[in-house]
Structures are given as structure tokens and as C-alpha cells.
Amino acid sequence: MANPAILTVDDDPAVSRAVARDVRRRYGDRYRVVRATSGAEALDALREIKLRGEQVAVLLADYRMPAMNGIEFLEAAMDLFPRARRVLLTAYADTNAAIDAINVVDLDHYLLKPWHPPEEKLYPVLDTLLEAWQATPDPAITEMRVVGHRWSAPSFAVRDFLARNLVPFRWLLSDEPEGGRLLTAAGVTAADVPLVVTPDGKSLVMPSEADLAAHIGLSTTPAADFYDLVVVGGGPAGLGAAVYGASEGLRTMLVERRATGGQAGQSSRIENYLGFPDGVSGSQLTERARRQALKFGTELLSARDVVGLESAGSAKVLRFADGSSIAAHTVVLATGVAYRRLAAPGLEELTGQGVFYGSATTEAPSCSGADVYIVGGANSAGQAAVHFARYAGRVHMLIRGGDLRRSMSQYLIEQIQGIGNIEVHPFTEVAGGTGDDHLERLELRDTRDGRTRVVDTSWLFIFIGAEPRTDWLGGAVQRDGRGFVLTGPDLMAGGGRPPGWALPRDPYHLEASVPGVFAAGDVRAESVKRVASAVGEGAMAVSLVHRYLAAQ
């Protein structure tokens, strides 16, 4: 982080150099002296400093400058750095204007020119002002900053992407002072949010996930055209396959459309995963797996949508949404599942504006003291309820059945029963949601008698069922009626090998209807929907990849 700045602005080059020289001579070891020759040039410098998250301690401006005088400059500068101390350089004839400026721009001091000797007339003033500034400086910022509207779905999408990729960021509302200052510095308005400002001061206005990925150091371009193994999906199964593939010498690429971790990565706490008796968050677990995959040489491709799978002889070709493609000897499909959409009136329009699918942990602190509603009775919903109970005034779990025992692990049921601000509502479903720019009310229905009631809330988190992310496959491989990929014995259910199967052997246990294409984890038909089993299937898929390659 650069030293705090002292900015001087004077349109007379000789005076400008003299001021900067005298200031630098006494304060140059602790402060960075920035010199400008016009108000416009000085404001450009301040905007750049603001975007880089750096500090400005003192502003020294000449009163008589063309186009923008010193008072006008200081007034504009206050919008960017309200805590910086302000000094006006004036001639004796302008003393009255300087006195008036004390009220206009909250002037800290005015100095008559010439200020020589500086030891008597300049340094004592600056010493006092710098001491006052150091007591309440503008904070130096090293992380990414995101400016947006509270109930903006695009703003939520940016924050969610950064959070899932474990990128530290500061969230600022566009109608709050600091958010407004960043918008001003970037030269945009509140209509242009979300605005993302990188630590090096670059402004990204309404960025795509690919733009964000490139600026946070994620790779979005393949390093080669051909690989031994391409893993599609970065959840536990995909990460397991990537770790074992790369560690065993296969040139391995993992492609992830959003962030590594999948649904498990959104879990606030996993307590039944082997080897973690005190529990581990999904993000911690998947970040360790990601680092492990990279350590062994996996190439990780982020924010890329795979839209097609084709065979080209013995090679498998994966096509991306932008028209590019990569090829490989083998492919592991580990795209996981998505939470099923809740088909109740009004909810689709409010998605990202109070209605969220999955844990959306970035929203938890904003729920402080509020009533939060969670739909679902499986482990993911229970883990979310325990997490949100730390922030919310009350957490309401809505389940269609009579209790949680049918779908939730016993350890989670016991935890929920021991948390006083979690309430389980059996035989209850969401009949609809309403609100202007965000969710404000939910209509709840009793599944036994159909009676409804309306509750006030701005927070609904949905964890119902699972839909496999396989639409992009089309007819490339066989899937069951729900879209899950059929593998191994399930392909032989009709008594014979799958149509088009040309090899003299039967499909391997995790092999799809195309030789050399494997499925692992939740996306596979009849798989066990648990993190540990997904990791195991990822590892098992790689052993079958080796068997397939050895026979080629």
C-alpha cells in the first residue's frame, strides 16, 4: 500500500514546483506528494487514488486558478475524500475569499503567499493538520470493492460469484456515502451498478463472470487443445477426479462454470465428513481440494460454460458457449445438480431480490434480527438453518411432511431442536410471494386443509429437490427420465449393451453410453447424494479412465 498522499495544485508551474519541493523535503519519507497544475488534473488524480483504495491526508490548492478556482476544487474533492484536511493558498488581496471559504468547504487553514520561510509559515500548519488527520484517517483498502443496490439481482450475482471463489471484497451500497464516492471516482451513476473496483484501481461496470474471473486471477483460456482427461464440474466429484487424475500423471483439465465446490461448497458446515470431527465448512473443504488439484498440476478453467459433447474418432470434443472447443482422450461428467425451482406465483421475478436458491451465505449478515424462511427438509436446508440462526431473529423451516426424520441426518435434527430461534413448520408450503423491488410477503399454505396465511419477510432460501445439470448434453449420452446420466449396469437394464456401443466389453461401472466418457457424483443416476460418495466416485472414475486408456 502506497504512503498517504499530500496533493498540491497550482496553475503557476514555478509556484507548483516550489510547494511540492518544500512539502516533499519535510514529509517525503512518510507521505507521497502529488502535484497538479489545474483543478481538473488534480481531480483526475484524486479519482485514481480513490479507486486504488489509497489515502489522501492534505489538499493544498491555490485560490486563483482559471476554469476551476481553489475553492471549487476543494468542494469537489470533498466528495471523494471528506476527511482530507484542506488548505487554500491565497494572496493578501484574496483574504476575504479565503475567510468565506471556511464556511463553504469547511476550510482547515489558509496560507498567504509567499510562505517563506516554510519552517515558520508552512510546516507548523501542516504538522498540526497531519496530526489531526492521523487521528481519523480514511481507511486504506486492499480488497476488492463492490458497489450495488441492496435488492439488485445482478449485484447479488457478483457478490455470490466472488464469495464462492473465496475472494475478499467489501460490499458498499450505492446510496451510502462511500459507495457514492466510488461511483463518482469511476465516472458512473447509480444506474450503472454493480460496479466492481479491483485493488489496483480498475473499474468494472456491470461485469460478466468471465470479466470477474480474469481480474481475480482465475484462468479462463485453455493452455492446450488436447488433454488426457477433462473433468466437467468442480464439485466434490469433479475435484476428486482432478486430484487423482493429475496426481497419477494424466494431463488433466477441470472446467467449472461458476466456482469450485458445487452445492457442497455453499454448505455453512459439514459435520459428517470423514476426518473432520469438529466439522468443516463447504468452502474450506473445497478450497483445500482445489489447492490440492492445482498442486498436482491440474489446469483449472473457470467461468466457462460447456454446451456440447461430441465424439471425433477416439477423442472427445467439448464445445464452449463462445464457439471454442477442447478435446481429450477421456471425459468425466461431474456437473452435479441444481436446486429445483419453486413454482409459486411471484417468486421467479424476485429471485436474487429476497428469494435465493441455496445457502447464499453472503446474505446472512444482512438478515440480522429478521425473520428468515427456509424451504426444505434435507441436510442442506438444516445446515443453512443452523447458520442463519446465528444472525436472524427467527428462522422458520417450512417442510411438506410431518417432521424432519425422513430426510435429515439425526445429528442435524438434534442441533436444530437445541437452537431456540429455529422453528419447524410441518405440512407447510409456499403458495406465493409478493413485493415491489424485493420480497416483502409470503403466502403459506397448510398441505392438509389448504388454508393459507400471509407472513411479512424479506428472506426466503429454497432447498428443494435436485435437477441434474445435463441439458447441454442433448443426446450425446443416455440419460434417465429425470436427466441423470446412466452408467455401467444401468445401461444394461434392457438386457443388452447401449445402442451404438462398438466395444467387445460391457461399459465400466461409471462409464456412460459413449466409451471413454464417465459420470461421477450427483449427476449420475442412482448415485448416493453425499459428499464422501461423490469424492469416492471421482477417484473411482480415474481408475476406470486408466483401464480405458490402457486398452486403447
Coordinates of C-alpha atoms in Angstrom, one line a residue:
M1 CA 0.0 0.0 0.0
A2 CA 1.4 3.4 -1.0
N3 CA 2.0 6.1 1.6
P4 CA -0.9 8.6 2.1
A5 CA -0.8 11.4 -0.3
I6 CA -0.4 15.2 0.1
L7 CA -1.8 16.8 -3.1
T8 CA -0.8 20.3 -4.2
V9 CA -2.5 22.1 -7.1
D10 CA -1.4 25.5 -8.6
D11 CA -1.6 26.7 -12.2
D12 CA 1.7 28.6 -11.9
P13 CA 4.4 26.0 -12.7
A14 CA 7.1 27.8 -10.6
V15 CA 4.8 28.0 -7.6
S16 CA 3.6 24.4 -8.1
R17 CA 7.2 23.1 -8.1
A18 CA 8.1 25.2 -5.1
V19 CA 5.2 24.0 -3.0
A20 CA 5.8 20.3 -3.9
R21 CA 9.6 20.8 -3.2
D22 CA 9.0 22.2 0.3
V23 CA 6.4 19.7 1.2
R24 CA 8.5 16.8 -0.1
R25 CA 11.6 17.9 1.8
R26 CA 9.9 17.6 5.2
Y27 CA 7.3 14.9 4.6
G28 CA 8.5 12.8 1.6
D29 CA 9.7 9.9 3.8
R30 CA 6.1 9.4 5.1
Y31 CA 3.8 10.8 2.5
R32 CA 3.6 10.7 -1.3
V33 CA 3.5 14.2 -2.7
V34 CA 1.2 14.5 -5.8
R35 CA 1.5 17.7 -7.9
A36 CA -1.1 19.0 -10.3
T37 CA -1.3 22.2 -12.4
S38 CA -5.1 22.6 -12.6
G39 CA -8.2 21.7 -10.7
A40 CA -9.3 19.2 -13.4
E41 CA -5.9 17.4 -13.3
A42 CA -6.0 17.3 -9.5
L43 CA -9.5 15.7 -9.5
D44 CA -8.4 13.1 -12.0
A45 CA -5.5 12.2 -9.7
L46 CA -7.9 12.0 -6.7
R47 CA -10.3 9.7 -8.6
E48 CA -7.4 7.4 -9.4
I49 CA -6.2 7.4 -5.8
K50 CA -9.8 6.7 -4.6
L51 CA -10.2 3.7 -7.0
R52 CA -6.9 2.3 -5.8
G53 CA -8.2 2.4 -2.2
E54 CA -5.4 4.7 -1.0
Q55 CA -5.5 7.7 1.4
V56 CA -5.2 11.4 1.0
A57 CA -4.1 13.4 4.1
V58 CA -3.9 17.0 2.9
L59 CA -5.1 19.1 -0.1
L60 CA -3.3 22.4 -0.8
A61 CA -5.0 24.4 -3.5
D62 CA -4.2 27.8 -5.0
Y63 CA -7.2 30.1 -4.9
R64 CA -6.7 31.9 -8.3
M65 CA -6.8 29.2 -11.0
P66 CA -8.6 29.5 -14.3
A67 CA -11.6 27.3 -15.1
M68 CA -11.8 25.9 -11.6
N69 CA -10.6 28.0 -8.6
G70 CA -9.2 26.6 -5.4
I71 CA -12.5 26.8 -3.5
E72 CA -14.4 25.0 -6.4
F73 CA -11.7 22.3 -6.5
L74 CA -11.8 21.7 -2.7
E75 CA -15.6 21.5 -2.8
A76 CA -15.4 18.8 -5.5
A77 CA -12.6 17.0 -3.7
M78 CA -14.7 16.7 -0.5
D79 CA -17.0 14.3 -2.4
L80 CA -14.0 11.9 -2.8
F81 CA -12.0 12.4 0.4
P82 CA -14.2 14.2 3.0
R83 CA -11.6 13.5 5.8
A84 CA -8.7 15.1 4.0
R85 CA -7.5 18.3 5.5
R86 CA -8.0 21.4 3.2
V87 CA -5.6 24.3 2.8
L88 CA -6.1 27.3 0.5
L89 CA -3.1 29.3 -0.8
T90 CA -4.0 32.9 -1.3
A91 CA -2.6 36.3 -2.0
Y92 CA -3.2 39.1 0.6
A93 CA -5.9 40.6 -1.7
D94 CA -7.9 37.3 -1.5
T95 CA -8.1 37.1 2.2
N96 CA -11.8 37.8 2.4
A97 CA -12.5 35.0 -0.1
A98 CA -10.4 32.6 2.0
I99 CA -12.4 33.5 5.1
D100 CA -15.7 32.9 3.2
A101 CA -14.3 29.5 2.1
I102 CA -14.1 28.4 5.7
N103 CA -17.9 28.0 5.6
V104 CA -18.2 26.9 2.0
V105 CA -15.7 24.0 2.0
D106 CA -15.0 23.6 5.8
L107 CA -11.5 25.0 5.2
D108 CA -9.0 24.0 7.8
H109 CA -6.5 26.8 7.0
Y110 CA -5.5 29.4 4.5
L111 CA -1.9 30.4 3.8
L112 CA -0.7 33.7 2.4
K113 CA 1.8 33.6 -0.4
P114 CA 4.7 33.6 -0.1
W115 CA 5.0 31.2 2.7
H116 CA 8.8 31.5 3.2
P117 CA 10.4 30.5 5.3
P118 CA 8.5 27.2 5.3
E119 CA 9.9 26.3 8.8
E120 CA 7.9 29.2 10.2
K121 CA 4.9 29.6 8.0
L122 CA 4.2 26.2 6.2
Y123 CA 5.5 23.3 8.3
P124 CA 3.8 24.2 11.6
V125 CA 0.4 24.4 9.8
L126 CA 0.9 21.1 8.1
D127 CA 2.2 19.4 11.2
T128 CA -1.0 20.3 13.0
L129 CA -3.2 19.2 10.1
L130 CA -1.4 15.9 9.6
E131 CA -1.6 15.1 13.3
A132 CA -5.4 15.8 13.2
W133 CA -5.8 13.7 10.1
Q134 CA -3.9 10.8 11.6
A135 CA -6.4 10.6 14.4
T136 CA -9.3 9.9 11.9
P137 CA -7.8 8.9 8.5
D138 CA -9.6 7.5 5.6
P139 CA -9.2 3.7 5.8
A140 CA -6.7 2.2 3.4
I141 CA -8.4 -0.6 1.4
T142 CA -6.6 -3.6 0.0
E143 CA -9.6 -5.8 -1.0
M144 CA -12.0 -5.6 -3.9
R145 CA -15.0 -3.3 -3.5
V146 CA -18.4 -3.9 -4.9
V147 CA -21.0 -1.1 -5.2
G148 CA -24.6 -2.0 -5.8
H149 CA -28.2 -1.8 -4.8
R150 CA -29.4 -3.8 -1.8
W151 CA -32.1 -5.6 -3.7
S152 CA -30.4 -5.9 -7.1
A153 CA -30.2 -9.4 -8.6
P154 CA -27.1 -8.5 -10.7
S155 CA -25.4 -7.1 -7.6
F156 CA -26.1 -10.3 -5.7
A157 CA -24.8 -12.4 -8.6
V158 CA -21.4 -10.5 -8.4
R159 CA -21.1 -10.9 -4.7
D160 CA -22.1 -14.6 -4.8
F161 CA -19.5 -15.3 -7.5
L162 CA -16.7 -13.6 -5.5
A163 CA -17.8 -15.3 -2.3
R164 CA -17.9 -18.7 -3.9
N165 CA -14.4 -18.2 -5.3
L166 CA -13.2 -17.0 -1.8
V167 CA -12.3 -13.6 -3.0
P168 CA -12.3 -11.0 -0.1
F169 CA -14.4 -8.0 -1.0
R170 CA -16.1 -5.0 0.6
W171 CA -19.8 -4.5 -0.1
L172 CA -21.0 -0.9 -0.4
L173 CA -24.5 0.3 -1.1
S174 CA -24.8 2.8 -3.9
D175 CA -26.9 5.2 -1.8
E176 CA -24.4 5.3 1.1
P177 CA -21.6 8.0 1.1
E178 CA -18.6 5.7 0.4
G179 CA -20.5 3.9 -2.4
G180 CA -21.4 7.2 -3.9
R181 CA -17.8 8.4 -3.7
L182 CA -16.6 5.3 -5.6
L183 CA -19.3 5.8 -8.3
T184 CA -18.1 9.4 -8.7
A185 CA -14.5 8.4 -8.9
A186 CA -15.3 5.8 -11.6
G187 CA -17.4 8.4 -13.5
V188 CA -20.6 6.3 -13.4
T189 CA -24.0 6.7 -11.8
A190 CA -26.2 4.5 -9.6
A191 CA -27.9 3.2 -12.7
D192 CA -24.6 1.5 -13.8
V193 CA -24.3 -0.8 -10.8
P194 CA -22.9 -3.3 -9.9
L195 CA -19.6 -1.6 -10.0
V196 CA -16.5 -3.6 -9.0
V197 CA -13.3 -1.8 -8.2
T198 CA -10.2 -4.0 -8.1
P199 CA -7.4 -3.5 -5.6
D200 CA -5.2 -1.9 -8.3
G201 CA -8.0 0.7 -9.0
K202 CA -9.5 -0.8 -12.2
S203 CA -13.3 -0.2 -12.5
L204 CA -15.5 -3.0 -13.9
V205 CA -19.0 -1.7 -14.7
M206 CA -21.7 -4.5 -14.7
P207 CA -19.0 -7.1 -15.3
S208 CA -19.7 -10.6 -16.5
E209 CA -18.5 -13.6 -14.6
A210 CA -15.7 -14.1 -17.2
D211 CA -14.6 -10.5 -16.6
L212 CA -14.5 -11.1 -12.9
A213 CA -12.7 -14.3 -13.2
A214 CA -10.0 -12.7 -15.4
H215 CA -9.4 -9.9 -12.8
I216 CA -9.2 -12.2 -9.8
G217 CA -6.6 -14.4 -11.3
L218 CA -8.7 -17.3 -12.5
S219 CA -7.8 -18.9 -15.8
T220 CA -10.4 -18.6 -18.5
T221 CA -8.4 -19.8 -21.5
P222 CA -7.1 -23.3 -22.0
A223 CA -3.3 -23.7 -22.2
A224 CA -3.6 -26.6 -24.8
D225 CA -6.1 -28.0 -27.3
F226 CA -5.8 -31.7 -26.1
Y227 CA -5.8 -33.4 -22.7
D228 CA -5.7 -36.9 -21.3
L229 CA -8.7 -36.1 -19.1
V230 CA -11.2 -33.3 -19.0
V231 CA -13.4 -33.1 -15.9
V232 CA -16.6 -31.0 -16.3
G233 CA -17.8 -29.7 -13.0
G234 CA -15.8 -28.6 -9.9
G235 CA -17.9 -30.1 -7.0
P236 CA -16.6 -32.8 -4.8
A237 CA -16.8 -35.5 -7.5
G238 CA -15.0 -33.3 -10.1
L239 CA -12.3 -32.2 -7.6
G240 CA -11.8 -35.8 -6.6
A241 CA -11.3 -36.8 -10.2
A242 CA -9.0 -33.9 -10.9
V243 CA -6.8 -34.7 -7.8
Y244 CA -6.4 -38.4 -8.7
G245 CA -6.1 -37.8 -12.4
A246 CA -3.3 -35.2 -12.1
S247 CA -1.5 -37.0 -9.3
E248 CA -1.4 -40.1 -11.4
G249 CA 0.2 -38.5 -14.4
L250 CA -2.7 -37.6 -16.6
R251 CA -2.7 -34.2 -18.3
T252 CA -5.9 -33.0 -16.6
M253 CA -8.2 -30.1 -17.1
L254 CA -11.1 -29.2 -14.8
V255 CA -13.8 -26.9 -16.2
E256 CA -16.1 -25.1 -13.9
R257 CA -18.8 -22.6 -14.9
R258 CA -19.0 -20.7 -11.6
A259 CA -16.8 -21.7 -8.8
T260 CA -15.3 -24.9 -7.4
G261 CA -17.4 -26.6 -4.7
G262 CA -20.8 -27.0 -6.2
Q263 CA -23.6 -27.4 -3.7
A264 CA -21.2 -28.7 -1.1
G265 CA -19.2 -25.5 -1.4
Q266 CA -22.2 -23.5 -0.3
S267 CA -22.7 -25.5 2.9
S268 CA -22.0 -23.5 6.0
R269 CA -20.9 -26.6 7.9
I270 CA -20.5 -30.3 7.1
E271 CA -20.2 -32.4 10.2
N272 CA -20.4 -35.9 8.9
Y273 CA -17.4 -35.9 6.5
L274 CA -14.7 -38.4 7.5
G275 CA -11.7 -36.9 9.2
F276 CA -13.3 -33.7 10.4
P277 CA -14.8 -34.5 13.8
D278 CA -15.4 -30.8 14.6
G279 CA -17.0 -30.1 11.2
V280 CA -15.7 -28.1 8.2
S281 CA -17.4 -25.5 6.0
G282 CA -18.0 -26.5 2.4
S283 CA -15.9 -23.6 1.2
Q284 CA -12.9 -24.7 3.4
L285 CA -13.2 -28.3 2.2
T286 CA -13.5 -27.5 -1.5
E287 CA -10.7 -24.8 -1.3
R288 CA -8.3 -27.4 0.1
A289 CA -9.3 -29.8 -2.6
R290 CA -8.8 -27.1 -5.2
R291 CA -5.4 -26.3 -4.0
Q292 CA -4.6 -30.0 -3.9
A293 CA -5.6 -30.4 -7.5
L294 CA -3.5 -27.4 -8.6
K295 CA -0.5 -28.7 -6.6
F296 CA -0.6 -31.9 -8.7
G297 CA -0.8 -30.0 -11.9
T298 CA -4.5 -29.8 -12.8
E299 CA -5.3 -27.0 -15.1
L300 CA -8.4 -25.2 -13.8
L301 CA -10.6 -23.3 -16.3
S302 CA -13.2 -21.0 -14.7
A303 CA -16.3 -19.2 -15.8
R304 CA -16.7 -21.3 -18.9
D305 CA -19.9 -22.9 -20.0
V306 CA -19.6 -26.3 -21.7
V307 CA -22.5 -26.5 -24.2
G308 CA -21.8 -29.7 -26.1
L309 CA -20.1 -33.1 -26.1
E310 CA -19.2 -34.9 -29.4
S311 CA -17.0 -37.8 -30.4
A312 CA -14.3 -37.4 -33.0
G313 CA -12.9 -40.9 -33.6
S314 CA -11.5 -42.0 -30.2
A315 CA -11.3 -38.3 -29.0
K316 CA -14.0 -36.5 -27.1
V317 CA -14.7 -32.8 -28.0
L318 CA -16.2 -30.4 -25.6
R319 CA -17.6 -27.2 -27.0
F320 CA -17.9 -23.9 -25.1
A321 CA -20.6 -21.3 -25.4
D322 CA -18.2 -18.9 -27.2
G323 CA -17.7 -21.4 -30.0
S324 CA -14.3 -22.6 -29.0
S325 CA -13.5 -26.2 -28.0
I326 CA -11.1 -28.6 -26.4
A327 CA -10.5 -32.3 -26.9
A328 CA -9.4 -35.2 -24.7
H329 CA -9.0 -38.9 -24.6
T330 CA -11.5 -39.2 -21.8
V331 CA -14.1 -37.0 -20.0
V332 CA -15.6 -37.2 -16.5
L333 CA -19.0 -35.6 -16.2
A334 CA -19.3 -34.2 -12.7
T335 CA -21.7 -31.3 -13.2
G336 CA -23.7 -32.1 -10.1
V337 CA -27.3 -30.9 -9.6
A338 CA -29.1 -27.6 -9.1
Y339 CA -31.9 -26.9 -6.6
R340 CA -35.2 -27.2 -8.2
R341 CA -37.1 -24.0 -8.8
L342 CA -40.1 -23.4 -6.6
A343 CA -43.1 -22.9 -8.9
A344 CA -45.1 -20.5 -6.8
P345 CA -46.5 -17.2 -8.2
G346 CA -44.2 -14.2 -7.8
L347 CA -41.1 -16.0 -6.8
E348 CA -39.3 -16.1 -10.2
E349 CA -39.5 -12.3 -10.5
L350 CA -38.0 -11.9 -7.1
T351 CA -35.1 -14.3 -7.5
G352 CA -31.9 -12.6 -6.2
Q353 CA -34.1 -9.9 -4.6
G354 CA -35.0 -11.7 -1.4
V355 CA -35.6 -15.1 -3.0
F356 CA -32.5 -17.3 -3.1
Y357 CA -31.7 -20.9 -4.2
G358 CA -29.2 -22.5 -1.9
S359 CA -27.4 -21.1 1.1
A360 CA -26.4 -17.6 -0.2
T361 CA -24.1 -17.1 2.8
T362 CA -23.2 -13.6 1.6
E363 CA -26.7 -12.6 2.7
A364 CA -26.5 -13.9 6.2
P365 CA -25.2 -10.7 7.9
S366 CA -27.9 -8.7 6.2
C367 CA -30.5 -10.9 7.9
S368 CA -29.6 -9.6 11.4
G369 CA -32.7 -9.6 13.6
A370 CA -35.1 -10.5 10.7
D371 CA -37.4 -13.4 10.1
V372 CA -35.8 -15.9 7.6
Y373 CA -37.8 -18.6 5.9
I374 CA -36.1 -21.8 4.6
V375 CA -37.9 -24.3 2.3
G376 CA -36.7 -27.9 2.5
G377 CA -36.1 -30.7 5.0
A378 CA -32.8 -32.3 3.8
N379 CA -29.3 -31.8 5.2
S380 CA -28.6 -28.7 3.1
A381 CA -31.6 -26.9 4.5
G382 CA -30.8 -28.0 8.0
Q383 CA -27.2 -26.7 7.7
A384 CA -28.5 -23.4 6.4
A385 CA -31.0 -23.1 9.2
V386 CA -28.2 -23.6 11.8
H387 CA -26.0 -21.0 10.0
F388 CA -28.7 -18.3 9.6
A389 CA -29.9 -18.8 13.2
R390 CA -26.6 -17.0 14.2
Y391 CA -27.8 -13.8 12.5
A392 CA -31.6 -13.9 12.1
G393 CA -34.1 -13.0 14.8
R394 CA -36.0 -16.2 13.9
V395 CA -35.5 -19.0 11.3
H396 CA -38.7 -20.7 10.0
M397 CA -38.2 -24.1 8.3
L398 CA -41.1 -25.0 6.0
I399 CA -41.5 -28.7 5.3
R400 CA -44.3 -30.6 3.5
G401 CA -44.0 -33.6 5.7
G402 CA -44.8 -34.1 9.4
D403 CA -41.2 -34.0 10.7
L404 CA -37.5 -33.9 9.6
R405 CA -36.7 -37.6 10.3
R406 CA -37.4 -38.9 6.8
S407 CA -34.8 -36.7 5.0
M408 CA -32.3 -35.2 7.5
S409 CA -29.4 -36.7 9.4
Q410 CA -30.1 -37.3 13.1
Y411 CA -27.2 -35.1 14.2
L412 CA -28.7 -32.1 12.4
I413 CA -32.1 -32.7 13.8
E414 CA -30.7 -32.7 17.3
Q415 CA -28.8 -29.4 16.6
I416 CA -32.0 -27.8 15.3
Q417 CA -34.0 -28.9 18.3
G418 CA -31.4 -27.3 20.6
I419 CA -31.5 -23.8 18.9
G420 CA -34.1 -21.6 20.4
N421 CA -34.7 -19.3 17.4
I422 CA -35.4 -22.1 14.8
E423 CA -39.0 -23.1 14.4
V424 CA -40.0 -26.0 12.1
H425 CA -43.4 -25.7 10.4
P426 CA -44.7 -29.2 9.3
F427 CA -47.2 -29.6 6.5
T428 CA -46.4 -26.2 5.1
E429 CA -45.6 -25.0 1.6
V430 CA -45.1 -21.6 -0.1
A431 CA -48.1 -20.6 -2.2
G432 CA -46.7 -17.3 -3.4
G433 CA -44.6 -14.2 -2.8
T434 CA -45.1 -10.5 -3.3
G435 CA -43.1 -7.3 -3.1
D436 CA -42.2 -4.2 -5.0
D437 CA -38.5 -4.2 -5.7
H438 CA -37.8 -7.1 -3.3
L439 CA -39.7 -9.8 -1.4
E440 CA -41.9 -8.4 1.3
R441 CA -44.6 -11.1 2.0
L442 CA -45.0 -14.8 1.6
E443 CA -48.3 -16.7 1.4
L444 CA -48.0 -20.0 3.2
R445 CA -50.4 -23.0 2.7
D446 CA -51.2 -25.9 5.0
T447 CA -50.9 -29.0 2.9
R448 CA -53.6 -30.8 4.9
D449 CA -56.5 -28.5 4.6
G450 CA -55.4 -25.9 2.1
R451 CA -55.8 -22.9 4.5
T452 CA -53.4 -20.1 3.8
R453 CA -51.8 -17.3 5.8
V454 CA -49.6 -14.3 4.9
V455 CA -46.3 -13.5 6.7
D456 CA -44.0 -10.5 6.4
T457 CA -40.4 -11.3 5.4
S458 CA -37.7 -10.2 3.0
W459 CA -35.8 -13.5 3.1
L460 CA -36.6 -16.9 1.5
F461 CA -34.0 -19.6 0.9
I462 CA -35.0 -22.6 -1.1
F463 CA -33.6 -26.1 -0.9
I464 CA -36.0 -28.4 -2.7
G465 CA -35.0 -31.5 -4.7
A466 CA -32.3 -31.6 -7.3
E467 CA -32.2 -31.3 -11.1
P468 CA -29.1 -32.5 -12.9
R469 CA -27.1 -30.1 -15.0
T470 CA -27.3 -32.2 -18.1
D471 CA -29.5 -30.3 -20.6
W472 CA -26.3 -29.3 -22.5
L473 CA -25.6 -33.0 -23.3
G474 CA -28.6 -33.4 -25.5
G475 CA -28.5 -36.9 -26.9
A476 CA -24.7 -37.3 -26.6
V477 CA -25.1 -39.8 -23.8
Q478 CA -28.1 -41.8 -22.4
R479 CA -29.9 -40.2 -19.5
D480 CA -32.9 -41.4 -17.4
G481 CA -36.3 -39.7 -17.4
R482 CA -35.1 -37.1 -14.9
G483 CA -32.0 -36.2 -16.8
F484 CA -29.4 -38.1 -14.7
V485 CA -26.6 -39.8 -16.7
L486 CA -26.9 -43.6 -17.0
T487 CA -23.8 -45.6 -16.4
G488 CA -22.5 -49.2 -16.2
P489 CA -25.1 -51.7 -15.2
D490 CA -27.9 -49.3 -15.6
L491 CA -27.1 -49.1 -19.3
M492 CA -27.6 -52.9 -19.5
A493 CA -31.0 -52.9 -17.9
G494 CA -32.7 -53.9 -21.2
G495 CA -30.5 -57.0 -21.5
G496 CA -28.0 -55.7 -23.9
R497 CA -25.4 -53.0 -24.5
P498 CA -26.4 -49.4 -25.2
P499 CA -27.1 -48.5 -28.9
G500 CA -24.0 -47.6 -30.8
W501 CA -21.7 -49.3 -28.3
A502 CA -18.9 -50.8 -30.6
L503 CA -16.5 -52.3 -28.0
P504 CA -16.5 -56.0 -27.2
R505 CA -16.7 -55.4 -23.5
D506 CA -19.6 -54.1 -21.3
P507 CA -19.5 -50.5 -20.1
Y508 CA -17.4 -50.0 -16.9
H509 CA -19.3 -49.3 -13.7
L510 CA -19.2 -45.4 -14.0
E511 CA -18.9 -45.3 -17.8
A512 CA -21.6 -43.6 -19.9
S513 CA -23.1 -44.8 -23.2
V514 CA -20.1 -43.4 -25.0
P515 CA -16.8 -45.2 -24.4
G516 CA -14.3 -43.1 -22.5
V517 CA -17.0 -40.8 -21.0
F518 CA -17.6 -41.3 -17.3
A519 CA -20.0 -39.8 -14.8
A520 CA -19.4 -39.3 -11.1
G521 CA -21.3 -37.8 -8.2
D522 CA -24.8 -36.4 -8.0
V523 CA -25.2 -36.2 -11.8
R524 CA -25.0 -40.0 -12.1
A525 CA -28.3 -41.9 -12.0
E526 CA -28.8 -43.8 -8.7
S527 CA -25.8 -42.2 -7.0
V528 CA -25.7 -41.6 -3.3
K529 CA -26.1 -37.9 -2.7
R530 CA -23.4 -37.4 -0.2
V531 CA -20.0 -35.5 -0.3
A532 CA -17.9 -38.5 0.6
S533 CA -19.5 -40.8 -2.0
A534 CA -19.1 -38.1 -4.6
V535 CA -15.3 -37.8 -3.9
G536 CA -15.1 -41.6 -3.9
E537 CA -16.8 -41.8 -7.3
G538 CA -14.4 -39.1 -8.7
A539 CA -11.4 -41.2 -7.6
M540 CA -13.0 -44.4 -8.9
A541 CA -13.7 -42.8 -12.3
V542 CA -10.0 -42.1 -12.7
S543 CA -9.1 -45.7 -12.1
L544 CA -11.5 -46.6 -14.9
V545 CA -10.0 -43.9 -17.1
H546 CA -6.7 -45.7 -16.7
R547 CA -8.3 -49.0 -17.6
Y548 CA -9.9 -47.5 -20.7
L549 CA -6.6 -45.8 -21.8
A550 CA -4.6 -49.0 -21.3
A551 CA -6.9 -50.8 -23.7
Q552 CA -6.7 -48.3 -26.5

